[in-house]
mmCIF file with all atom_site columns, C-alpha atoms in Angstrom:
data_model
loop_
_atom_site.group_PDB
_atom_site.id
_atom_site.type_symbol
_atom_site.label_atom_id
_atom_site.label_alt_id
_atom_site.label_comp_id
_atom_site.label_asym_id
_atom_site.label_entity_id
_atom_site.label_seq_id
_atom_site.pdbx_PDB_ins_code
_atom_site.Cartn_x
_atom_site.Cartn_y
_atom_site.Cartn_z
_atom_site.occupancy
_atom_site.B_iso_or_equiv
_atom_site.pdbx_formal_charge
_atom_site.auth_seq_id
_atom_site.auth_comp_id
_atom_site.auth_asym_id
_atom_site.auth_atom_id
_atom_site.pdbx_PDB_model_num
ATOM 1   C CA . MET A 1 1   ? 43.348 -27.456 140.847 1.00 48.00 ? 133 MET A CA 1
ATOM 2   C CA . LEU A 1 2   ? 44.577 -24.212 142.418 1.00 46.00 ? 134 LEU A CA 1
ATOM 3   C CA . ARG A 1 3   ? 45.528 -22.958 138.949 1.00 52.00 ? 135 ARG A CA 1
ATOM 4   C CA . GLN A 1 4   ? 42.015 -23.710 137.751 1.00 50.00 ? 136 GLN A CA 1
ATOM 5   C CA . MET A 1 5   ? 40.524 -21.823 140.720 1.00 48.00 ? 137 MET A CA 1
ATOM 6   C CA . ARG A 1 6   ? 42.807 -18.846 140.133 1.00 51.00 ? 138 ARG A CA 1
ATOM 7   C CA . SER A 1 7   ? 41.948 -18.783 136.464 1.00 52.00 ? 139 SER A CA 1
ATOM 8   C CA . ARG A 1 8   ? 38.280 -18.695 137.421 1.00 54.00 ? 140 ARG A CA 1
ATOM 9   C CA . GLY A 1 9   ? 38.893 -15.863 139.913 1.00 54.00 ? 141 GLY A CA 1
ATOM 10  C CA . VAL A 1 10  ? 38.290 -17.971 143.045 1.00 49.00 ? 142 VAL A CA 1
ATOM 11  C CA . ALA A 1 11  ? 41.603 -17.252 144.794 1.00 51.00 ? 143 ALA A CA 1
ATOM 12  C CA . LYS A 1 12  ? 41.177 -13.477 144.627 1.00 55.00 ? 144 LYS A CA 1
ATOM 13  C CA . PRO A 1 13  ? 37.962 -13.448 146.753 1.00 52.00 ? 145 PRO A CA 1
ATOM 14  C CA . GLN A 1 14  ? 39.696 -15.737 149.268 1.00 52.00 ? 146 GLN A CA 1
ATOM 15  C CA . ARG A 1 15  ? 42.615 -13.313 149.539 1.00 53.00 ? 147 ARG A CA 1
ATOM 16  C CA . MET A 1 16  ? 40.145 -10.452 149.912 1.00 49.00 ? 148 MET A CA 1
ATOM 17  C CA . ALA A 1 17  ? 38.302 -12.344 152.666 1.00 44.00 ? 149 ALA A CA 1
ATOM 18  C CA . GLY A 1 18  ? 41.623 -12.999 154.382 1.00 44.00 ? 150 GLY A CA 1
ATOM 19  C CA . ARG A 1 19  ? 42.500 -9.312  154.269 1.00 51.00 ? 151 ARG A CA 1
ATOM 20  C CA . ILE A 1 20  ? 39.107 -8.357  155.662 1.00 44.00 ? 152 ILE A CA 1
ATOM 21  C CA . LEU A 1 21  ? 39.469 -10.909 158.459 1.00 40.00 ? 153 LEU A CA 1
ATOM 22  C CA . PHE A 1 22  ? 42.958 -9.563  159.238 1.00 41.00 ? 154 PHE A CA 1
ATOM 23  C CA . ALA A 1 23  ? 41.622 -5.975  159.357 1.00 41.00 ? 155 ALA A CA 1
ATOM 24  C CA . LEU A 1 24  ? 38.770 -7.028  161.664 1.00 40.00 ? 156 LEU A CA 1
ATOM 25  C CA . CYS A 1 25  ? 41.238 -8.770  163.987 1.00 39.00 ? 157 CYS A CA 1
ATOM 26  C CA . LEU A 1 26  ? 43.375 -5.612  164.136 1.00 39.00 ? 158 LEU A CA 1
ATOM 27  C CA . MET A 1 27  ? 40.291 -3.513  164.890 1.00 48.00 ? 159 MET A CA 1
ATOM 28  C CA . ALA A 1 28  ? 39.207 -5.905  167.669 1.00 42.00 ? 160 ALA A CA 1
ATOM 29  C CA . LEU A 1 29  ? 42.693 -5.788  169.180 1.00 42.00 ? 161 LEU A CA 1
ATOM 30  C CA . PHE A 1 30  ? 42.648 -1.973  169.121 1.00 44.00 ? 162 PHE A CA 1
ATOM 31  C CA . ILE A 1 31  ? 39.215 -1.811  170.781 1.00 47.00 ? 163 ILE A CA 1
ATOM 32  C CA . ALA A 1 32  ? 40.269 -4.325  173.444 1.00 42.00 ? 164 ALA A CA 1
ATOM 33  C CA . THR A 1 33  ? 43.437 -2.333  174.166 1.00 42.00 ? 165 THR A CA 1
ATOM 34  C CA . VAL A 1 34  ? 41.503 0.918   174.566 1.00 44.00 ? 166 VAL A CA 1
ATOM 35  C CA . GLY A 1 35  ? 38.960 -0.793  176.836 1.00 45.00 ? 167 GLY A CA 1
ATOM 36  C CA . TYR A 1 36  ? 41.721 -2.285  178.977 1.00 43.00 ? 168 TYR A CA 1
ATOM 37  C CA . ALA A 1 37  ? 43.452 1.079   179.261 1.00 45.00 ? 169 ALA A CA 1
ATOM 38  C CA . GLU A 1 38  ? 40.223 2.730   180.431 1.00 48.00 ? 170 GLU A CA 1
ATOM 39  C CA . GLN A 1 39  ? 39.529 -0.028  182.978 1.00 52.00 ? 171 GLN A CA 1
ATOM 40  C CA . THR A 1 40  ? 43.035 0.135   184.433 1.00 50.00 ? 172 THR A CA 1
ATOM 41  C CA . GLY A 1 41  ? 43.169 3.910   184.590 1.00 48.00 ? 173 GLY A CA 1
ATOM 42  C CA . GLN A 1 42  ? 45.670 4.116   181.736 1.00 54.00 ? 174 GLN A CA 1
ATOM 43  C CA . ALA A 1 43  ? 43.412 6.169   179.504 1.00 57.00 ? 175 ALA A CA 1
ATOM 44  C CA . ALA A 1 44  ? 44.621 9.471   178.128 1.00 64.00 ? 176 ALA A CA 1
ATOM 45  C CA . ALA A 1 45  ? 45.405 12.020  180.813 1.00 70.00 ? 177 ALA A CA 1
ATOM 46  C CA . PRO A 1 46  ? 42.580 14.511  181.353 1.00 76.00 ? 178 PRO A CA 1
ATOM 47  C CA . THR A 1 47  ? 43.087 18.135  180.374 1.00 87.00 ? 179 THR A CA 1
ATOM 48  C CA . PHE A 1 48  ? 42.261 20.923  182.776 1.00 92.00 ? 180 PHE A CA 1
ATOM 49  C CA . ALA A 1 49  ? 41.293 24.567  182.336 1.00 90.00 ? 181 ALA A CA 1
ATOM 50  C CA . ASP A 1 50  ? 43.817 25.679  184.950 1.00 93.00 ? 182 ASP A CA 1
ATOM 51  C CA . PRO A 1 51  ? 46.848 24.028  186.593 1.00 94.00 ? 183 PRO A CA 1
ATOM 52  C CA . ALA A 1 52  ? 45.228 24.584  190.001 1.00 95.00 ? 184 ALA A CA 1
ATOM 53  C CA . PHE A 1 53  ? 42.313 22.342  188.978 1.00 95.00 ? 185 PHE A CA 1
ATOM 54  C CA . GLN A 1 54  ? 44.788 19.673  187.908 1.00 95.00 ? 186 GLN A CA 1
ATOM 55  C CA . ARG A 1 55  ? 46.717 19.869  191.200 1.00 94.00 ? 187 ARG A CA 1
ATOM 56  C CA . THR A 1 56  ? 43.475 19.532  193.169 1.00 94.00 ? 188 THR A CA 1
ATOM 57  C CA . TRP A 1 57  ? 42.295 16.570  191.068 1.00 95.00 ? 189 TRP A CA 1
ATOM 58  C CA . GLU A 1 58  ? 45.691 14.855  191.283 1.00 95.00 ? 190 GLU A CA 1
ATOM 59  C CA . ARG A 1 59  ? 45.744 15.252  195.075 1.00 93.00 ? 191 ARG A CA 1
ATOM 60  C CA . THR A 1 60  ? 42.250 13.824  195.550 1.00 93.00 ? 192 THR A CA 1
ATOM 61  C CA . ASP A 1 61  ? 41.191 11.632  192.591 1.00 94.00 ? 193 ASP A CA 1
ATOM 62  C CA . LYS A 1 62  ? 44.324 10.529  190.743 1.00 94.00 ? 194 LYS A CA 1
ATOM 63  C CA . PRO A 1 63  ? 45.037 7.810   193.339 1.00 96.00 ? 195 PRO A CA 1
ATOM 64  C CA . ALA A 1 64  ? 41.567 6.378   192.632 1.00 94.00 ? 196 ALA A CA 1
ATOM 65  C CA . ALA A 1 65  ? 42.075 6.674   188.862 1.00 93.00 ? 197 ALA A CA 1
ATOM 66  C CA . ASP A 1 66  ? 45.435 4.883   189.109 1.00 94.00 ? 198 ASP A CA 1
ATOM 67  C CA . GLY A 1 67  ? 43.991 2.130   191.318 1.00 94.00 ? 199 GLY A CA 1
ATOM 68  C CA . ILE A 1 68  ? 46.320 3.029   194.193 1.00 95.00 ? 200 ILE A CA 1
ATOM 69  C CA . VAL A 1 69  ? 43.333 3.424   196.511 1.00 95.00 ? 201 VAL A CA 1
ATOM 70  C CA . LYS A 1 70  ? 40.079 1.483   196.350 1.00 94.00 ? 202 LYS A CA 1
ATOM 71  C CA . ARG A 1 71  ? 37.392 4.124   196.730 1.00 93.00 ? 203 ARG A CA 1
ATOM 72  C CA . GLY A 1 72  ? 35.096 6.214   194.620 1.00 92.00 ? 204 GLY A CA 1
ATOM 73  C CA . TYR A 1 73  ? 35.992 9.513   193.075 1.00 92.00 ? 205 TYR A CA 1
ATOM 74  C CA . TYR A 1 74  ? 35.581 12.804  194.892 1.00 91.00 ? 206 TYR A CA 1
ATOM 75  C CA . TRP A 1 75  ? 35.212 14.820  191.667 1.00 91.00 ? 207 TRP A CA 1
ATOM 76  C CA . GLY A 1 76  ? 35.104 12.229  188.918 1.00 91.00 ? 208 GLY A CA 1
ATOM 77  C CA . PRO A 1 77  ? 37.459 10.399  186.571 1.00 91.00 ? 209 PRO A CA 1
ATOM 78  C CA . GLN A 1 78  ? 37.995 13.432  184.345 1.00 89.00 ? 210 GLN A CA 1
ATOM 79  C CA . PRO A 1 79  ? 36.669 16.924  183.707 1.00 91.00 ? 211 PRO A CA 1
ATOM 80  C CA . PHE A 1 80  ? 34.126 17.296  180.941 1.00 89.00 ? 212 PHE A CA 1
ATOM 81  C CA . ASP A 1 81  ? 33.106 20.939  180.748 1.00 92.00 ? 213 ASP A CA 1
ATOM 82  C CA . LYS A 1 82  ? 34.983 24.121  181.529 1.00 94.00 ? 214 LYS A CA 1
ATOM 83  C CA . LYS A 1 83  ? 33.622 27.624  181.326 1.00 94.00 ? 215 LYS A CA 1
ATOM 84  C CA . GLN A 1 84  ? 33.546 31.126  182.682 1.00 95.00 ? 216 GLN A CA 1
ATOM 85  C CA . GLU A 1 85  ? 30.400 31.658  184.743 1.00 94.00 ? 217 GLU A CA 1
ATOM 86  C CA . GLN A 1 86  ? 28.950 34.843  186.168 1.00 95.00 ? 218 GLN A CA 1
ATOM 87  C CA . TYR A 1 87  ? 30.373 35.648  189.603 1.00 94.00 ? 219 TYR A CA 1
ATOM 88  C CA . ALA A 1 88  ? 30.276 39.174  191.033 1.00 94.00 ? 220 ALA A CA 1
ATOM 89  C CA . GLU A 1 89  ? 33.622 39.019  192.845 1.00 91.00 ? 221 GLU A CA 1
ATOM 90  C CA . GLY A 1 90  ? 35.389 37.202  190.027 1.00 90.00 ? 222 GLY A CA 1
ATOM 91  C CA . GLN A 1 91  ? 37.778 38.789  187.560 1.00 89.00 ? 223 GLN A CA 1
ATOM 92  C CA . GLY A 1 92  ? 35.638 40.722  185.090 1.00 93.00 ? 224 GLY A CA 1
ATOM 93  C CA . GLY A 1 93  ? 32.501 39.528  186.900 1.00 94.00 ? 225 GLY A CA 1
ATOM 94  C CA . ALA A 1 94  ? 33.163 35.853  186.104 1.00 95.00 ? 226 ALA A CA 1
ATOM 95  C CA . ARG A 1 95  ? 34.847 32.804  187.604 1.00 94.00 ? 227 ARG A CA 1
ATOM 96  C CA . LEU A 1 96  ? 36.496 29.808  185.990 1.00 94.00 ? 228 LEU A CA 1
ATOM 97  C CA . VAL A 1 97  ? 34.723 26.513  186.697 1.00 95.00 ? 229 VAL A CA 1
ATOM 98  C CA . HIS A 1 98  ? 35.303 22.918  185.655 1.00 93.00 ? 230 HIS A CA 1
ATOM 99  C CA . TYR A 1 99  ? 32.524 20.331  185.767 1.00 93.00 ? 231 TYR A CA 1
ATOM 100 C CA . PHE A 1 100 ? 33.055 16.654  186.608 1.00 91.00 ? 232 PHE A CA 1
ATOM 101 C CA . ASP A 1 101 ? 30.788 13.651  187.068 1.00 85.00 ? 233 ASP A CA 1
ATOM 102 C CA . LYS A 1 102 ? 30.166 14.376  190.712 1.00 86.00 ? 234 LYS A CA 1
ATOM 103 C CA . SER A 1 103 ? 30.956 18.000  191.334 1.00 90.00 ? 235 SER A CA 1
ATOM 104 C CA . ARG A 1 104 ? 32.216 21.350  190.092 1.00 94.00 ? 236 ARG A CA 1
ATOM 105 C CA . MET A 1 105 ? 35.596 22.929  190.802 1.00 95.00 ? 237 MET A CA 1
ATOM 106 C CA . GLU A 1 106 ? 35.702 26.717  191.030 1.00 95.00 ? 238 GLU A CA 1
ATOM 107 C CA . ILE A 1 107 ? 38.280 29.472  191.224 1.00 93.00 ? 239 ILE A CA 1
ATOM 108 C CA . ASN A 1 108 ? 36.350 32.282  192.862 1.00 88.00 ? 240 ASN A CA 1
ATOM 109 C CA . ASN A 1 109 ? 39.322 34.521  193.614 1.00 88.00 ? 241 ASN A CA 1
ATOM 110 C CA . PRO A 1 110 ? 41.982 34.276  190.896 1.00 89.00 ? 242 PRO A CA 1
ATOM 111 C CA . ASN A 1 111 ? 44.143 36.765  192.861 1.00 89.00 ? 243 ASN A CA 1
ATOM 112 C CA . GLY A 1 112 ? 44.155 34.502  195.923 1.00 91.00 ? 244 GLY A CA 1
ATOM 113 C CA . ASP A 1 113 ? 46.998 32.347  197.225 1.00 94.00 ? 245 ASP A CA 1
ATOM 114 C CA . LYS A 1 114 ? 47.507 29.707  194.522 1.00 92.00 ? 246 LYS A CA 1
ATOM 115 C CA . SER A 1 115 ? 49.443 27.498  196.959 1.00 90.00 ? 247 SER A CA 1
ATOM 116 C CA . SER A 1 116 ? 46.484 27.345  199.345 1.00 92.00 ? 248 SER A CA 1
ATOM 117 C CA . PRO A 1 117 ? 44.485 24.104  199.297 1.00 88.00 ? 249 PRO A CA 1
ATOM 118 C CA . PHE A 1 118 ? 41.397 26.358  199.281 1.00 91.00 ? 250 PHE A CA 1
ATOM 119 C CA . TYR A 1 119 ? 42.339 28.283  196.129 1.00 95.00 ? 251 TYR A CA 1
ATOM 120 C CA . VAL A 1 120 ? 40.147 25.793  194.235 1.00 95.00 ? 252 VAL A CA 1
ATOM 121 C CA . THR A 1 121 ? 36.795 25.306  195.897 1.00 93.00 ? 253 THR A CA 1
ATOM 122 C CA . ASN A 1 122 ? 34.018 22.767  195.544 1.00 91.00 ? 254 ASN A CA 1
ATOM 123 C CA . GLY A 1 123 ? 30.879 24.409  194.249 1.00 85.00 ? 255 GLY A CA 1
ATOM 124 C CA . LEU A 1 124 ? 27.490 23.993  195.855 1.00 88.00 ? 256 LEU A CA 1
ATOM 125 C CA . LEU A 1 125 ? 26.218 22.327  192.703 1.00 89.00 ? 257 LEU A CA 1
ATOM 126 C CA . THR A 1 126 ? 23.830 19.876  194.398 1.00 89.00 ? 258 THR A CA 1
ATOM 127 C CA . TYR A 1 127 ? 22.419 22.644  196.583 1.00 90.00 ? 259 TYR A CA 1
ATOM 128 C CA . GLU A 1 128 ? 21.867 24.785  193.479 1.00 93.00 ? 260 GLU A CA 1
ATOM 129 C CA . LEU A 1 129 ? 20.163 21.919  191.619 1.00 92.00 ? 261 LEU A CA 1
ATOM 130 C CA . VAL A 1 130 ? 17.848 21.078  194.558 1.00 93.00 ? 262 VAL A CA 1
ATOM 131 C CA . THR A 1 131 ? 16.908 24.616  195.573 1.00 93.00 ? 263 THR A CA 1
ATOM 132 C CA . GLY A 1 132 ? 17.241 26.426  192.255 1.00 94.00 ? 264 GLY A CA 1
ATOM 133 C CA . LYS A 1 133 ? 19.336 29.099  194.016 1.00 93.00 ? 265 LYS A CA 1
ATOM 134 C CA . LEU A 1 134 ? 22.225 29.735  191.623 1.00 93.00 ? 266 LEU A CA 1
ATOM 135 C CA . GLN A 1 135 ? 25.126 31.467  193.367 1.00 93.00 ? 267 GLN A CA 1
ATOM 136 C CA . ILE A 1 136 ? 26.460 34.366  191.275 1.00 95.00 ? 268 ILE A CA 1
ATOM 137 C CA . GLY A 1 137 ? 28.563 36.070  193.963 1.00 93.00 ? 269 GLY A CA 1
ATOM 138 C CA . ASN A 1 138 ? 29.790 35.580  197.512 1.00 91.00 ? 270 ASN A CA 1
ATOM 139 C CA . GLU A 1 139 ? 26.407 36.697  198.822 1.00 93.00 ? 271 GLU A CA 1
ATOM 140 C CA . GLN A 1 140 ? 24.348 36.905  195.620 1.00 95.00 ? 272 GLN A CA 1
ATOM 141 C CA . PHE A 1 141 ? 21.930 34.315  194.284 1.00 95.00 ? 273 PHE A CA 1
ATOM 142 C CA . VAL A 1 142 ? 19.476 34.080  191.401 1.00 96.00 ? 274 VAL A CA 1
ATOM 143 C CA . GLN A 1 143 ? 16.320 32.031  191.941 1.00 96.00 ? 275 GLN A CA 1
ATOM 144 C CA . ARG A 1 144 ? 15.573 29.480  189.242 1.00 96.00 ? 276 ARG A CA 1
ATOM 145 C CA . PRO A 1 145 ? 13.343 26.412  189.263 1.00 96.00 ? 277 PRO A CA 1
ATOM 146 C CA . PRO A 1 146 ? 14.868 23.331  190.909 1.00 94.00 ? 278 PRO A CA 1
ATOM 147 C CA . ALA A 1 147 ? 16.323 20.867  188.398 1.00 93.00 ? 279 ALA A CA 1
ATOM 148 C CA . GLU A 1 148 ? 13.846 18.339  187.010 1.00 92.00 ? 280 GLU A CA 1
ATOM 149 C CA . ILE A 1 149 ? 16.569 15.866  186.063 1.00 88.00 ? 281 ILE A CA 1
ATOM 150 C CA . PRO A 1 150 ? 17.142 12.475  187.724 1.00 88.00 ? 282 PRO A CA 1
ATOM 151 C CA . LEU A 1 151 ? 19.333 12.570  190.792 1.00 83.00 ? 283 LEU A CA 1
ATOM 152 C CA . ALA A 1 152 ? 20.833 9.135   190.073 1.00 81.00 ? 284 ALA A CA 1
ATOM 153 C CA . SER A 1 153 ? 19.470 7.283   187.076 1.00 76.00 ? 285 SER A CA 1
ATOM 154 C CA . ASP A 1 154 ? 19.139 7.436   183.322 1.00 81.00 ? 286 ASP A CA 1
ATOM 155 C CA . ASN A 1 155 ? 17.684 10.657  181.960 1.00 79.00 ? 287 ASN A CA 1
ATOM 156 C CA . ASP A 1 156 ? 14.679 8.820   180.513 1.00 83.00 ? 288 ASP A CA 1
ATOM 157 C CA . ASP A 1 157 ? 13.757 7.088   183.798 1.00 85.00 ? 289 ASP A CA 1
ATOM 158 C CA . THR A 1 158 ? 10.453 8.767   184.704 1.00 85.00 ? 290 THR A CA 1
ATOM 159 C CA . SER A 1 159 ? 10.247 6.978   188.068 1.00 87.00 ? 291 SER A CA 1
ATOM 160 C CA . ALA A 1 160 ? 13.628 8.228   189.329 1.00 89.00 ? 292 ALA A CA 1
ATOM 161 C CA . PRO A 1 161 ? 13.640 11.027  191.899 1.00 91.00 ? 293 PRO A CA 1
ATOM 162 C CA . THR A 1 162 ? 14.800 14.357  190.507 1.00 91.00 ? 294 THR A CA 1
ATOM 163 C CA . TYR A 1 163 ? 16.780 17.041  192.296 1.00 91.00 ? 295 TYR A CA 1
ATOM 164 C CA . ALA A 1 164 ? 13.504 18.977  192.569 1.00 92.00 ? 296 ALA A CA 1
ATOM 165 C CA . THR A 1 165 ? 12.008 16.021  194.478 1.00 91.00 ? 297 THR A CA 1
ATOM 166 C CA . PHE A 1 166 ? 14.232 16.942  197.428 1.00 91.00 ? 298 PHE A CA 1
ATOM 167 C CA . THR A 1 167 ? 13.464 20.674  197.469 1.00 90.00 ? 299 THR A CA 1
ATOM 168 C CA . GLY A 1 168 ? 11.008 20.376  200.355 1.00 85.00 ? 300 GLY A CA 1
ATOM 169 C CA . LEU A 1 169 ? 13.621 18.572  202.455 1.00 82.00 ? 301 LEU A CA 1
ATOM 170 C CA . MET A 1 170 ? 16.099 21.402  201.945 1.00 74.00 ? 302 MET A CA 1
ATOM 171 C CA . GLN A 1 171 ? 13.832 24.243  203.109 1.00 68.00 ? 303 GLN A CA 1
ATOM 172 C CA . GLY A 1 172 ? 15.571 25.812  206.081 1.00 63.00 ? 304 GLY A CA 1
ATOM 173 C CA . ALA A 1 173 ? 18.416 23.275  205.997 1.00 60.00 ? 305 ALA A CA 1
ATOM 174 C CA . LEU A 1 174 ? 21.076 25.777  204.934 1.00 55.00 ? 306 LEU A CA 1
#
């Protein structure tokens, strides 16, 4: 009977289906492994724009990423955007910054003491988003409109409060 099926070309589609099923199983195993690695903090190590950013993140957030401590992140699980931004006292009128989920790391004085825990600073990102006052130097600010993006929700949630919603509460606070 099997010879008859093979002669009619029936066995070949079955082998093809078996190969497809095998490939799908391998793909599912790969996806599950990646998901497990991300959940357990074993995902690929983040890359940083400067070793000082990495030292600061490792001191504060790596224990949370590794599951050693049970708390939220101070910065976030990994950096996602690095750039040079205008800063009057910075080298060449710019400073190196690295954005995370929850905050922004900054190197405002690249000639400062790199061993100091204050060599990398935490930017006033939330203040800038609420007030629209973008800091471009130690004592210099540019006024922009407060951010009309949700403070804590999906970007398409029209009922969520935005950073601009809190502008009135910040007047005179800092």
